[in-house]
């Protein structure tokens, strides 16, 4: 049997992404308890509010028991290698979630683990956030196919995963960031190859948001980037999401931010706290989308077990 690891949104086919989002919208009672009698390892090199709570609650709602582990407790590649940690924990748990600094760590874990590895965030990808983002947008705007989604700010791990999800769902994803921080042509081509949607770049925030039904941003300086904070703040000074910028978007446009947010830096307080903001619903959907993804993973596993037994 193959083990399905989710290290980024691109690990899901278009139909699989639709299935995960459909499961995310089902009541807990309809999902059964696929993790009944099982534990889940949740490793956090980086601290978290939404990721820890959403994943722990999702595991419990699916009948399992989450085991929260701080990064220093396992000491990835200090006390033990990522490979040793994954192989040992696979003997205790139904899956391993890892929130890490370097994407290579989850890739190495996935290469040796006999149970699913779920990337809870790395420097390259944040698939759990992307799932919550597109779930929230579907709830607000319906089918995303053909609709324009704008990203204004740093093209970081969150933006990359969200771009993948939007392209898979047939949306038009437009990124606006300073030229020196823009995605490369190779990155854009790779994302564009995933589905029927598209991802484009513009250096003009106004052009990016024009007609968009959703406007996304994130902090400009992520955890671990403090040494370049001054440099990035200067480069992004014209990329704050303001009420004036939002006025260029579609009349029914909503504002999205994965949180935590810095009011007066990447977004005006009047925007994130205003009537167009959907950041609280977005945060709450971290739970529902995580539960949907885990339910989907273990549905696939159960189907493969049954097929293997019949063979």
CSV table of N, CA, C and O in Angstrom, one decimal, residues 1 10 22 24 28 72 75 91 111 116 121 124 128 131 143 145-146 149 155 170 178 184 207 226 283 307-308:
chain,number,residue,atom,x,y,z
A,1,UNK,N,0.8,-1.2,0.0
A,1,UNK,CA,0.0,0.0,0.0
A,1,UNK,C,0.9,1.3,0.0
A,1,UNK,O,1.9,1.3,0.6
A,10,UNK,N,-0.2,20.7,-4.0
A,10,UNK,CA,0.1,20.0,-5.2
A,10,UNK,C,0.1,18.5,-5.1
A,10,UNK,O,0.1,17.8,-6.1
A,22,UNK,N,-15.2,19.1,0.4
A,22,UNK,CA,-16.5,18.6,0.6
A,22,UNK,C,-16.6,18.0,2.0
A,22,UNK,O,-17.5,18.2,2.8
A,24,UNK,N,-14.7,18.7,4.5
A,24,UNK,CA,-14.6,19.8,5.5
A,24,UNK,C,-15.9,20.4,5.8
A,24,UNK,O,-16.0,21.0,6.9
A,28,UNK,N,-19.4,16.8,12.0
A,28,UNK,CA,-18.5,15.8,12.6
A,28,UNK,C,-19.1,14.4,12.6
A,28,UNK,O,-18.5,13.4,12.3
A,72,UNK,N,12.1,21.3,20.7
A,72,UNK,CA,13.3,21.0,21.5
A,72,UNK,C,13.2,19.6,22.2
A,72,UNK,O,14.2,19.1,22.6
A,75,UNK,N,14.4,17.6,19.1
A,75,UNK,CA,15.6,18.2,18.6
A,75,UNK,C,16.0,17.7,17.2
A,75,UNK,O,17.0,17.0,17.0
A,91,UNK,N,5.7,4.2,14.5
A,91,UNK,CA,5.3,3.0,15.3
A,91,UNK,C,4.3,3.2,16.4
A,91,UNK,O,3.8,2.3,16.9
A,111,UNK,N,10.0,10.5,3.2
A,111,UNK,CA,10.8,9.5,2.4
A,111,UNK,C,11.0,8.2,3.2
A,111,UNK,O,11.2,7.2,2.5
A,116,UNK,N,1.3,8.6,7.1
A,116,UNK,CA,1.3,9.9,6.5
A,116,UNK,C,2.0,11.0,7.3
A,116,UNK,O,1.9,11.1,8.5
A,121,UNK,N,3.3,23.4,8.3
A,121,UNK,CA,3.9,24.6,7.9
A,121,UNK,C,5.4,24.4,7.7
A,121,UNK,O,6.0,23.7,8.6
A,124,UNK,N,8.5,26.7,2.8
A,124,UNK,CA,8.1,26.6,1.4
A,124,UNK,C,6.6,26.6,1.3
A,124,UNK,O,6.0,27.1,0.3
A,128,UNK,N,-2.3,23.5,5.0
A,128,UNK,CA,-3.4,23.6,5.8
A,128,UNK,C,-4.1,25.0,5.8
A,128,UNK,O,-5.3,25.1,5.8
A,131,UNK,N,-6.0,25.3,2.4
A,131,UNK,CA,-7.3,24.6,2.4
A,131,UNK,C,-8.3,25.5,3.1
A,131,UNK,O,-9.5,25.6,2.7
A,143,UNK,N,-18.5,28.8,-6.3
A,143,UNK,CA,-17.4,28.2,-7.1
A,143,UNK,C,-16.4,29.2,-7.5
A,143,UNK,O,-16.7,30.3,-8.0
A,145,UNK,N,-14.1,28.9,-9.8
A,145,UNK,CA,-13.7,28.8,-11.2
A,145,UNK,C,-13.9,30.1,-12.0
A,145,UNK,O,-15.1,30.6,-12.0
A,146,UNK,N,-12.9,30.7,-12.6
A,146,UNK,CA,-13.0,31.9,-13.4
A,146,UNK,C,-13.0,33.2,-12.6
A,146,UNK,O,-13.0,34.3,-13.2
A,149,UNK,N,-8.6,36.2,-7.8
A,149,UNK,CA,-8.2,36.2,-6.4
A,149,UNK,C,-6.9,37.0,-6.4
A,149,UNK,O,-5.9,36.7,-7.2
A,155,UNK,N,5.3,37.1,-1.4
A,155,UNK,CA,5.0,35.8,-2.0
A,155,UNK,C,5.7,34.8,-1.2
A,155,UNK,O,6.8,34.3,-1.5
A,170,UNK,N,-9.4,26.4,-10.7
A,170,UNK,CA,-9.8,27.1,-11.9
A,170,UNK,C,-9.9,28.6,-11.7
A,170,UNK,O,-10.4,29.3,-12.5
A,178,UNK,N,6.8,43.5,-4.6
A,178,UNK,CA,7.9,44.2,-5.2
A,178,UNK,C,8.7,43.3,-6.1
A,178,UNK,O,8.8,42.1,-5.9
A,184,UNK,N,9.5,33.6,-9.3
A,184,UNK,CA,10.2,33.4,-10.6
A,184,UNK,C,9.3,32.9,-11.7
A,184,UNK,O,8.3,32.3,-11.4
A,207,UNK,N,-3.7,47.1,-9.9
A,207,UNK,CA,-4.0,46.2,-11.0
A,207,UNK,C,-4.3,44.8,-10.5
A,207,UNK,O,-5.2,44.1,-11.1
A,226,UNK,N,13.7,37.9,10.9
A,226,UNK,CA,13.9,39.1,11.6
A,226,UNK,C,15.1,39.9,11.2
A,226,UNK,O,15.1,41.2,11.2
A,283,UNK,N,-10.0,31.8,10.1
A,283,UNK,CA,-9.3,31.1,11.2
A,283,UNK,C,-10.1,29.9,11.7
A,283,UNK,O,-9.6,28.8,12.0
A,307,UNK,N,-9.0,-3.0,-0.5
A,307,UNK,CA,-8.7,-3.4,-1.8
A,307,UNK,C,-7.5,-4.5,-1.7
A,307,UNK,O,-7.5,-5.5,-2.4
A,308,UNK,N,-6.6,-4.2,-0.8
A,308,UNK,CA,-5.5,-5.2,-0.6
A,308,UNK,C,-6.0,-6.5,-0.1
A,308,UNK,O,-5.5,-7.6,-0.5
